[in-house]
Amino acid sequence: MTSSLSGKTALVTGAARGIGRATAIRLARDGAKIAINYKGNAEAAAEAKRLVAEAGSAALTIQGDVSVEADADRVVKEAVAFGGGRLDILVNNAGTTRDDLLLRMTVEQWDAVLDLNLKGAFLITRAAMRPMMKQRYGRIVNVSSVAGVAGNAGQANYASAKAGLIGFTKTVAREMASRNITCNAVAPGFVPTDLTNALIGQMQETILKQIPLGRFGTVEDVANAIAFLVSDDASYVTGQVLQIDGGMVT
């Protein structure tokens, strides 16, 4: 049986670790070639590439800060070349946190999070839309958060960026539908990663009481949802936000 993404090329930003790495591995298992974007951790990116190869697919690591326009354009250009002139799938996962209460939050903390989490998605998506429009096919998934749906104390910058991604998702979906390009978002709840471990560790019991399924999510839970949204099974799904939170936010 042919894998559902056989012959397709995917670019996953922030794919060296966490949700990005799990997504790269899952899409590789489904047959896609994977362009692994990372900002600074070359060792983690190399490990992600090894795991993608282990999953049975070709991989390319591409260093670049997606919040910088020249880097974003170059990352997409290299991914398209890797795909033999095509880029079928884009997963905007790159992100960061700078948590603090609003009264103590600095402009630098605000800008760092908005630049990478929201501006980065804009820059990469804008560059990726050109080859996708030319080939009249594309699947875009933005990794938002339940913080962008419901807010979260101490994360005004992060929640704002993730809420912005939801509006961005719905707008791209409307603009690109006529070219057979879909754009959806996933909104994970509490999923232990390098980005969230400190927060979860401090409040583990309190958080678990808020999750009806009674457990934290895994990076694989999120990767599975992304794999569905980029598959042919979701060809009539666009502009949607899929919450992967164990029922925490309804």
PDB file of C-alpha atoms in Angstrom:
ATOM      1  CA  MET A   1       0.000   0.000   0.000  1.00  0.00           C
ATOM      2  CA  THR A   2       1.375   3.432  -0.979  1.00  0.00           C
ATOM      3  CA  SER A   3       1.910   5.846   1.880  1.00  0.00           C
ATOM      4  CA  SER A   4      -0.607   8.701   1.894  1.00  0.00           C
ATOM      5  CA  LEU A   5       2.071  11.412   1.506  1.00  0.00           C
ATOM      6  CA  SER A   6       4.313   9.560  -0.917  1.00  0.00           C
ATOM      7  CA  GLY A   7       5.952  11.950  -3.384  1.00  0.00           C
ATOM      8  CA  LYS A   8       5.203  15.030  -1.298  1.00  0.00           C
ATOM      9  CA  THR A   9       7.657  17.414   0.356  1.00  0.00           C
ATOM     10  CA  ALA A  10       7.021  18.968   3.762  1.00  0.00           C
ATOM     11  CA  LEU A  11       8.756  21.865   5.500  1.00  0.00           C
ATOM     12  CA  VAL A  12       8.452  21.824   9.293  1.00  0.00           C
ATOM     13  CA  THR A  13       9.764  24.871  11.132  1.00  0.00           C
ATOM     14  CA  GLY A  14      11.270  24.469  14.574  1.00  0.00           C
ATOM     15  CA  ALA A  15      11.604  20.758  13.853  1.00  0.00           C
ATOM     16  CA  ALA A  16      14.725  19.973  15.868  1.00  0.00           C
ATOM     17  CA  ARG A  17      12.789  19.101  19.009  1.00  0.00           C
ATOM     18  CA  GLY A  18       9.354  18.665  20.557  1.00  0.00           C
ATOM     19  CA  ILE A  19       6.185  18.877  18.478  1.00  0.00           C
ATOM     20  CA  GLY A  20       8.152  19.824  15.359  1.00  0.00           C
ATOM     21  CA  ARG A  21      10.388  16.769  15.547  1.00  0.00           C
ATOM     22  CA  ALA A  22       7.448  14.447  16.249  1.00  0.00           C
ATOM     23  CA  THR A  23       5.599  15.925  13.267  1.00  0.00           C
ATOM     24  CA  ALA A  24       8.607  15.487  10.997  1.00  0.00           C
ATOM     25  CA  ILE A  25       8.858  11.823  12.011  1.00  0.00           C
ATOM     26  CA  ARG A  26       5.126  11.192  11.577  1.00  0.00           C
ATOM     27  CA  LEU A  27       4.975  12.805   8.128  1.00  0.00           C
ATOM     28  CA  ALA A  28       8.072  10.842   7.133  1.00  0.00           C
ATOM     29  CA  ARG A  29       6.321   7.615   8.140  1.00  0.00           C
ATOM     30  CA  ASP A  30       3.465   8.669   5.877  1.00  0.00           C
ATOM     31  CA  GLY A  31       5.906   8.976   2.959  1.00  0.00           C
ATOM     32  CA  ALA A  32       6.810  12.670   2.760  1.00  0.00           C
ATOM     33  CA  LYS A  33      10.307  14.055   2.283  1.00  0.00           C
ATOM     34  CA  ILE A  34      11.052  16.356   5.204  1.00  0.00           C
ATOM     35  CA  ALA A  35      12.842  19.707   5.274  1.00  0.00           C
ATOM     36  CA  ILE A  36      13.788  20.241   8.920  1.00  0.00           C
ATOM     37  CA  ASN A  37      14.126  23.904   9.807  1.00  0.00           C
ATOM     38  CA  TYR A  38      15.957  24.860  12.994  1.00  0.00           C
ATOM     39  CA  LYS A  39      17.256  28.128  14.427  1.00  0.00           C
ATOM     40  CA  GLY A  40      20.343  27.262  16.439  1.00  0.00           C
ATOM     41  CA  ASN A  41      20.575  23.708  17.789  1.00  0.00           C
ATOM     42  CA  ALA A  42      22.441  21.886  15.014  1.00  0.00           C
ATOM     43  CA  GLU A  43      22.955  18.790  17.157  1.00  0.00           C
ATOM     44  CA  ALA A  44      19.230  18.385  17.832  1.00  0.00           C
ATOM     45  CA  ALA A  45      18.476  19.002  14.140  1.00  0.00           C
ATOM     46  CA  ALA A  46      20.943  16.286  13.141  1.00  0.00           C
ATOM     47  CA  GLU A  47      19.212  13.886  15.527  1.00  0.00           C
ATOM     48  CA  ALA A  48      15.836  14.798  14.022  1.00  0.00           C
ATOM     49  CA  LYS A  49      17.258  14.088  10.563  1.00  0.00           C
ATOM     50  CA  ARG A  50      18.502  10.690  11.752  1.00  0.00           C
ATOM     51  CA  LEU A  51      15.066   9.833  13.154  1.00  0.00           C
ATOM     52  CA  VAL A  52      13.350  10.897   9.930  1.00  0.00           C
ATOM     53  CA  ALA A  53      15.705   8.649   7.967  1.00  0.00           C
ATOM     54  CA  GLU A  54      14.955   5.849  10.435  1.00  0.00           C
ATOM     55  CA  ALA A  55      11.257   6.410   9.696  1.00  0.00           C
ATOM     56  CA  GLY A  56      12.030   5.690   6.050  1.00  0.00           C
ATOM     57  CA  SER A  57      12.223   9.075   4.348  1.00  0.00           C
ATOM     58  CA  ALA A  58      14.712  11.594   3.002  1.00  0.00           C
ATOM     59  CA  ALA A  59      15.490  14.648   5.107  1.00  0.00           C
ATOM     60  CA  LEU A  60      17.312  17.952   4.784  1.00  0.00           C
ATOM     61  CA  THR A  61      18.245  20.244   7.672  1.00  0.00           C
ATOM     62  CA  ILE A  62      17.938  23.973   6.972  1.00  0.00           C
ATOM     63  CA  GLN A  63      19.227  26.482   9.500  1.00  0.00           C
ATOM     64  CA  GLY A  64      17.366  29.770   9.608  1.00  0.00           C
ATOM     65  CA  ASP A  65      15.574  32.230  11.876  1.00  0.00           C
ATOM     66  CA  VAL A  66      12.076  32.371  10.400  1.00  0.00           C
ATOM     67  CA  SER A  67      11.421  35.748  12.040  1.00  0.00           C
ATOM     68  CA  VAL A  68      14.043  37.273   9.704  1.00  0.00           C
ATOM     69  CA  GLU A  69      12.688  37.908   6.202  1.00  0.00           C
ATOM     70  CA  ALA A  70      15.847  36.937   4.307  1.00  0.00           C
ATOM     71  CA  ASP A  71      16.167  33.720   6.313  1.00  0.00           C
ATOM     72  CA  ALA A  72      12.511  32.809   5.812  1.00  0.00           C
ATOM     73  CA  ASP A  73      12.763  33.301   2.044  1.00  0.00           C
ATOM     74  CA  ARG A  74      15.970  31.249   1.900  1.00  0.00           C
ATOM     75  CA  VAL A  75      14.531  28.415   4.006  1.00  0.00           C
ATOM     76  CA  VAL A  76      11.576  28.072   1.635  1.00  0.00           C
ATOM     77  CA  LYS A  77      13.845  28.292  -1.424  1.00  0.00           C
ATOM     78  CA  GLU A  78      16.047  25.467  -0.098  1.00  0.00           C
ATOM     79  CA  ALA A  79      13.000  23.355   0.799  1.00  0.00           C
ATOM     80  CA  VAL A  80      11.583  23.790  -2.733  1.00  0.00           C
ATOM     81  CA  ALA A  81      14.914  22.791  -4.274  1.00  0.00           C
ATOM     82  CA  PHE A  82      14.989  19.734  -1.993  1.00  0.00           C
ATOM     83  CA  GLY A  83      11.495  18.864  -3.229  1.00  0.00           C
ATOM     84  CA  GLY A  84      12.521  19.040  -6.873  1.00  0.00           C
ATOM     85  CA  GLY A  85      10.639  22.284  -7.419  1.00  0.00           C
ATOM     86  CA  ARG A  86       7.673  21.500  -5.164  1.00  0.00           C
ATOM     87  CA  LEU A  87       6.615  22.326  -1.629  1.00  0.00           C
ATOM     88  CA  ASP A  88       3.415  20.521  -0.735  1.00  0.00           C
ATOM     89  CA  ILE A  89       3.170  20.878   3.041  1.00  0.00           C
ATOM     90  CA  LEU A  90       4.133  23.626   5.482  1.00  0.00           C
ATOM     91  CA  VAL A  91       3.913  23.212   9.251  1.00  0.00           C
ATOM     92  CA  ASN A  92       4.524  26.470  11.115  1.00  0.00           C
ATOM     93  CA  ASN A  93       5.721  25.175  14.467  1.00  0.00           C
ATOM     94  CA  ALA A  94       8.675  27.419  15.405  1.00  0.00           C
ATOM     95  CA  GLY A  95       7.974  29.210  18.650  1.00  0.00           C
ATOM     96  CA  THR A  96       9.274  30.492  21.951  1.00  0.00           C
ATOM     97  CA  THR A  97       8.045  31.736  25.320  1.00  0.00           C
ATOM     98  CA  ARG A  98       9.055  34.617  27.599  1.00  0.00           C
ATOM     99  CA  ASP A  99       6.530  34.239  30.415  1.00  0.00           C
ATOM    100  CA  ASP A 100       5.812  36.961  32.958  1.00  0.00           C
ATOM    101  CA  LEU A 101       2.857  38.801  34.431  1.00  0.00           C
ATOM    102  CA  LEU A 102       1.754  41.673  32.225  1.00  0.00           C
ATOM    103  CA  LEU A 103       2.780  44.357  34.738  1.00  0.00           C
ATOM    104  CA  ARG A 104       6.335  43.015  34.711  1.00  0.00           C
ATOM    105  CA  MET A 105       6.546  42.069  31.023  1.00  0.00           C
ATOM    106  CA  THR A 106       9.155  44.001  29.069  1.00  0.00           C
ATOM    107  CA  VAL A 107       8.888  45.193  25.491  1.00  0.00           C
ATOM    108  CA  GLU A 108      11.761  42.828  24.689  1.00  0.00           C
ATOM    109  CA  GLN A 109       9.800  39.847  26.078  1.00  0.00           C
ATOM    110  CA  TRP A 110       6.753  40.873  24.054  1.00  0.00           C
ATOM    111  CA  ASP A 111       8.659  41.409  20.815  1.00  0.00           C
ATOM    112  CA  ALA A 112      10.676  38.177  21.054  1.00  0.00           C
ATOM    113  CA  VAL A 113       7.527  36.052  21.273  1.00  0.00           C
ATOM    114  CA  LEU A 114       5.459  37.925  18.684  1.00  0.00           C
ATOM    115  CA  ASP A 115       8.371  38.002  16.246  1.00  0.00           C
ATOM    116  CA  LEU A 116       9.037  34.266  16.219  1.00  0.00           C
ATOM    117  CA  ASN A 117       5.571  32.832  16.883  1.00  0.00           C
ATOM    118  CA  LEU A 118       3.507  35.131  14.651  1.00  0.00           C
ATOM    119  CA  LYS A 119       5.743  37.157  12.346  1.00  0.00           C
ATOM    120  CA  GLY A 120       7.761  34.018  11.572  1.00  0.00           C
ATOM    121  CA  ALA A 121       4.633  32.186  10.432  1.00  0.00           C
ATOM    122  CA  PHE A 122       3.680  35.156   8.252  1.00  0.00           C
ATOM    123  CA  LEU A 123       7.094  35.332   6.576  1.00  0.00           C
ATOM    124  CA  ILE A 124       7.414  31.602   5.898  1.00  0.00           C
ATOM    125  CA  THR A 125       3.818  31.261   4.710  1.00  0.00           C
ATOM    126  CA  ARG A 126       4.107  34.227   2.371  1.00  0.00           C
ATOM    127  CA  ALA A 127       7.207  32.693   0.789  1.00  0.00           C
ATOM    128  CA  ALA A 128       5.652  29.218   0.602  1.00  0.00           C
ATOM    129  CA  MET A 129       2.470  30.449  -1.051  1.00  0.00           C
ATOM    130  CA  ARG A 130       4.322  31.237  -4.294  1.00  0.00           C
ATOM    131  CA  PRO A 131       5.300  27.643  -5.168  1.00  0.00           C
ATOM    132  CA  MET A 132       2.025  26.320  -3.761  1.00  0.00           C
ATOM    133  CA  MET A 133      -0.013  28.664  -5.957  1.00  0.00           C
ATOM    134  CA  LYS A 134       2.050  27.736  -8.996  1.00  0.00           C
ATOM    135  CA  GLN A 135       1.444  24.015  -8.448  1.00  0.00           C
ATOM    136  CA  ARG A 136      -2.180  24.640  -7.379  1.00  0.00           C
ATOM    137  CA  TYR A 137      -1.776  22.512  -4.277  1.00  0.00           C
ATOM    138  CA  GLY A 138      -0.754  23.081  -0.693  1.00  0.00           C
ATOM    139  CA  ARG A 139      -1.434  22.083   2.889  1.00  0.00           C
ATOM    140  CA  ILE A 140      -0.544  24.560   5.653  1.00  0.00           C
ATOM    141  CA  VAL A 141      -0.891  23.854   9.375  1.00  0.00           C
ATOM    142  CA  ASN A 142      -0.124  26.447  12.029  1.00  0.00           C
ATOM    143  CA  VAL A 143       0.669  25.306  15.567  1.00  0.00           C
ATOM    144  CA  SER A 144      -1.350  27.579  17.829  1.00  0.00           C
ATOM    145  CA  SER A 145      -2.265  26.805  21.461  1.00  0.00           C
ATOM    146  CA  VAL A 146      -5.240  26.665  23.798  1.00  0.00           C
ATOM    147  CA  ALA A 147      -3.623  29.774  25.315  1.00  0.00           C
ATOM    148  CA  GLY A 148      -4.613  31.505  22.086  1.00  0.00           C
ATOM    149  CA  VAL A 149      -8.203  30.302  22.508  1.00  0.00           C
ATOM    150  CA  ALA A 150      -8.741  30.866  26.239  1.00  0.00           C
ATOM    151  CA  GLY A 151      -5.788  33.034  27.371  1.00  0.00           C
ATOM    152  CA  ASN A 152      -3.367  32.133  30.149  1.00  0.00           C
ATOM    153  CA  ALA A 153      -2.119  34.192  33.086  1.00  0.00           C
ATOM    154  CA  GLY A 154       1.535  35.091  32.727  1.00  0.00           C
ATOM    155  CA  GLN A 155       1.498  34.580  28.970  1.00  0.00           C
ATOM    156  CA  ALA A 156       0.017  37.744  27.466  1.00  0.00           C
ATOM    157  CA  ASN A 157       2.655  37.740  24.730  1.00  0.00           C
ATOM    158  CA  TYR A 158       2.371  34.026  23.936  1.00  0.00           C
ATOM    159  CA  ALA A 159      -1.455  33.975  24.069  1.00  0.00           C
ATOM    160  CA  SER A 160      -1.617  37.034  21.813  1.00  0.00           C
ATOM    161  CA  ALA A 161       0.740  35.470  19.279  1.00  0.00           C
ATOM    162  CA  LYS A 162      -1.176  32.185  19.277  1.00  0.00           C
ATOM    163  CA  ALA A 163      -4.533  33.965  18.993  1.00  0.00           C
ATOM    164  CA  GLY A 164      -3.064  35.939  16.106  1.00  0.00           C
ATOM    165  CA  LEU A 165      -2.139  32.659  14.428  1.00  0.00           C
ATOM    166  CA  ILE A 166      -5.792  31.621  14.535  1.00  0.00           C
ATOM    167  CA  GLY A 167      -6.893  34.790  12.730  1.00  0.00           C
ATOM    168  CA  PHE A 168      -4.007  34.349  10.313  1.00  0.00           C
ATOM    169  CA  THR A 169      -5.063  30.747   9.645  1.00  0.00           C
ATOM    170  CA  LYS A 170      -8.639  31.696   8.817  1.00  0.00           C
ATOM    171  CA  THR A 171      -7.534  34.513   6.522  1.00  0.00           C
ATOM    172  CA  VAL A 172      -5.022  32.410   4.591  1.00  0.00           C
ATOM    173  CA  ALA A 173      -7.694  29.721   4.222  1.00  0.00           C
ATOM    174  CA  ARG A 174     -10.053  32.227   2.584  1.00  0.00           C
ATOM    175  CA  GLU A 175      -7.399  33.769   0.340  1.00  0.00           C
ATOM    176  CA  MET A 176      -5.950  30.487  -0.908  1.00  0.00           C
ATOM    177  CA  ALA A 177      -8.958  28.155  -1.212  1.00  0.00           C
ATOM    178  CA  SER A 178      -9.399  28.824  -4.941  1.00  0.00           C
ATOM    179  CA  ARG A 179      -5.858  27.492  -5.533  1.00  0.00           C
ATOM    180  CA  ASN A 180      -6.527  24.204  -3.717  1.00  0.00           C
ATOM    181  CA  ILE A 181      -4.447  25.325  -0.730  1.00  0.00           C
ATOM    182  CA  THR A 182      -5.884  24.598   2.700  1.00  0.00           C
ATOM    183  CA  CYS A 183      -4.804  26.251   5.942  1.00  0.00           C
ATOM    184  CA  ASN A 184      -5.720  24.945   9.373  1.00  0.00           C
ATOM    185  CA  ALA A 185      -4.419  25.230  12.913  1.00  0.00           C
ATOM    186  CA  VAL A 186      -3.918  22.887  15.825  1.00  0.00           C
ATOM    187  CA  ALA A 187      -4.229  24.195  19.374  1.00  0.00           C
ATOM    188  CA  PRO A 188      -2.418  21.876  21.795  1.00  0.00           C
ATOM    189  CA  GLY A 189      -3.139  21.974  25.498  1.00  0.00           C
ATOM    190  CA  PHE A 190      -0.466  21.036  28.021  1.00  0.00           C
ATOM    191  CA  VAL A 191       2.056  18.897  26.165  1.00  0.00           C
ATOM    192  CA  PRO A 192       5.395  18.322  27.926  1.00  0.00           C
ATOM    193  CA  THR A 193       8.227  19.686  25.738  1.00  0.00           C
ATOM    194  CA  ASP A 194      11.400  21.644  26.402  1.00  0.00           C
ATOM    195  CA  LEU A 195       9.266  24.768  26.006  1.00  0.00           C
ATOM    196  CA  THR A 196       6.628  23.821  28.614  1.00  0.00           C
ATOM    197  CA  ASN A 197       8.338  21.527  31.116  1.00  0.00           C
ATOM    198  CA  ALA A 198       9.108  24.283  33.631  1.00  0.00           C
ATOM    199  CA  LEU A 199       5.503  25.528  33.675  1.00  0.00           C
ATOM    200  CA  ILE A 200       4.019  22.032  33.894  1.00  0.00           C
ATOM    201  CA  GLY A 201       6.460  20.983  36.614  1.00  0.00           C
ATOM    202  CA  GLN A 202       5.426  23.870  38.862  1.00  0.00           C
ATOM    203  CA  MET A 203       1.682  23.311  38.488  1.00  0.00           C
ATOM    204  CA  GLN A 204       1.324  19.648  37.546  1.00  0.00           C
ATOM    205  CA  GLU A 205      -1.434  18.625  39.969  1.00  0.00           C
ATOM    206  CA  THR A 206      -3.436  21.815  39.387  1.00  0.00           C
ATOM    207  CA  ILE A 207      -3.255  21.431  35.621  1.00  0.00           C
ATOM    208  CA  LEU A 208      -4.218  17.755  35.596  1.00  0.00           C
ATOM    209  CA  LYS A 209      -7.426  18.573  37.509  1.00  0.00           C
ATOM    210  CA  GLN A 210      -8.442  20.828  34.602  1.00  0.00           C
ATOM    211  CA  ILE A 211      -8.055  18.084  31.966  1.00  0.00           C
ATOM    212  CA  PRO A 212     -11.098  15.778  31.698  1.00  0.00           C
ATOM    213  CA  LEU A 213      -9.037  12.964  30.143  1.00  0.00           C
ATOM    214  CA  GLY A 214      -6.765  13.112  33.193  1.00  0.00           C
ATOM    215  CA  ARG A 215      -3.401  13.141  31.420  1.00  0.00           C
ATOM    216  CA  PHE A 216      -1.058  15.456  29.614  1.00  0.00           C
ATOM    217  CA  GLY A 217      -0.901  15.278  25.848  1.00  0.00           C
ATOM    218  CA  THR A 218       2.096  13.943  23.977  1.00  0.00           C
ATOM    219  CA  VAL A 219       3.949  15.379  21.024  1.00  0.00           C
ATOM    220  CA  GLU A 220       2.699  12.366  19.067  1.00  0.00           C
ATOM    221  CA  ASP A 221      -0.925  13.339  19.834  1.00  0.00           C
ATOM    222  CA  VAL A 222      -0.304  16.671  18.133  1.00  0.00           C
ATOM    223  CA  ALA A 223       1.684  15.156  15.255  1.00  0.00           C
ATOM    224  CA  ASN A 224      -1.157  12.733  14.538  1.00  0.00           C
ATOM    225  CA  ALA A 225      -3.630  15.592  14.197  1.00  0.00           C
ATOM    226  CA  ILE A 226      -1.291  17.494  11.899  1.00  0.00           C
ATOM    227  CA  ALA A 227      -0.831  14.367   9.778  1.00  0.00           C
ATOM    228  CA  PHE A 228      -4.600  14.185   9.329  1.00  0.00           C
ATOM    229  CA  LEU A 229      -4.895  17.854   8.337  1.00  0.00           C
ATOM    230  CA  VAL A 230      -2.235  17.546   5.614  1.00  0.00           C
ATOM    231  CA  SER A 231      -3.638  14.277   4.253  1.00  0.00           C
ATOM    232  CA  ASP A 232      -6.149  13.772   1.445  1.00  0.00           C
ATOM    233  CA  ASP A 233      -8.656  12.750   4.113  1.00  0.00           C
ATOM    234  CA  ALA A 234      -8.822  16.435   5.125  1.00  0.00           C
ATOM    235  CA  SER A 235      -9.028  17.889   1.601  1.00  0.00           C
ATOM    236  CA  TYR A 236     -12.378  19.556   2.444  1.00  0.00           C
ATOM    237  CA  VAL A 237     -11.196  20.974   5.772  1.00  0.00           C
ATOM    238  CA  THR A 238      -9.833  24.520   5.826  1.00  0.00           C
ATOM    239  CA  GLY A 239      -9.877  27.506   8.182  1.00  0.00           C
ATOM    240  CA  GLN A 240     -10.390  25.256  11.202  1.00  0.00           C
ATOM    241  CA  VAL A 241      -8.760  25.093  14.639  1.00  0.00           C
ATOM    242  CA  LEU A 242      -8.424  21.593  16.085  1.00  0.00           C
ATOM    243  CA  GLN A 243      -7.925  21.638  19.861  1.00  0.00           C
ATOM    244  CA  ILE A 244      -5.766  18.803  21.182  1.00  0.00           C
ATOM    245  CA  ASP A 245      -6.192  19.359  24.890  1.00  0.00           C
ATOM    246  CA  GLY A 246      -7.923  16.362  26.469  1.00  0.00           C
ATOM    247  CA  GLY A 247     -11.153  18.358  26.774  1.00  0.00           C
ATOM    248  CA  MET A 248      -9.611  21.160  28.867  1.00  0.00           C
ATOM    249  CA  VAL A 249     -11.041  24.070  26.856  1.00  0.00           C
ATOM    250  CA  THR A 250     -14.550  23.677  25.442  1.00  0.00           C
TER     251      THR A 250
END
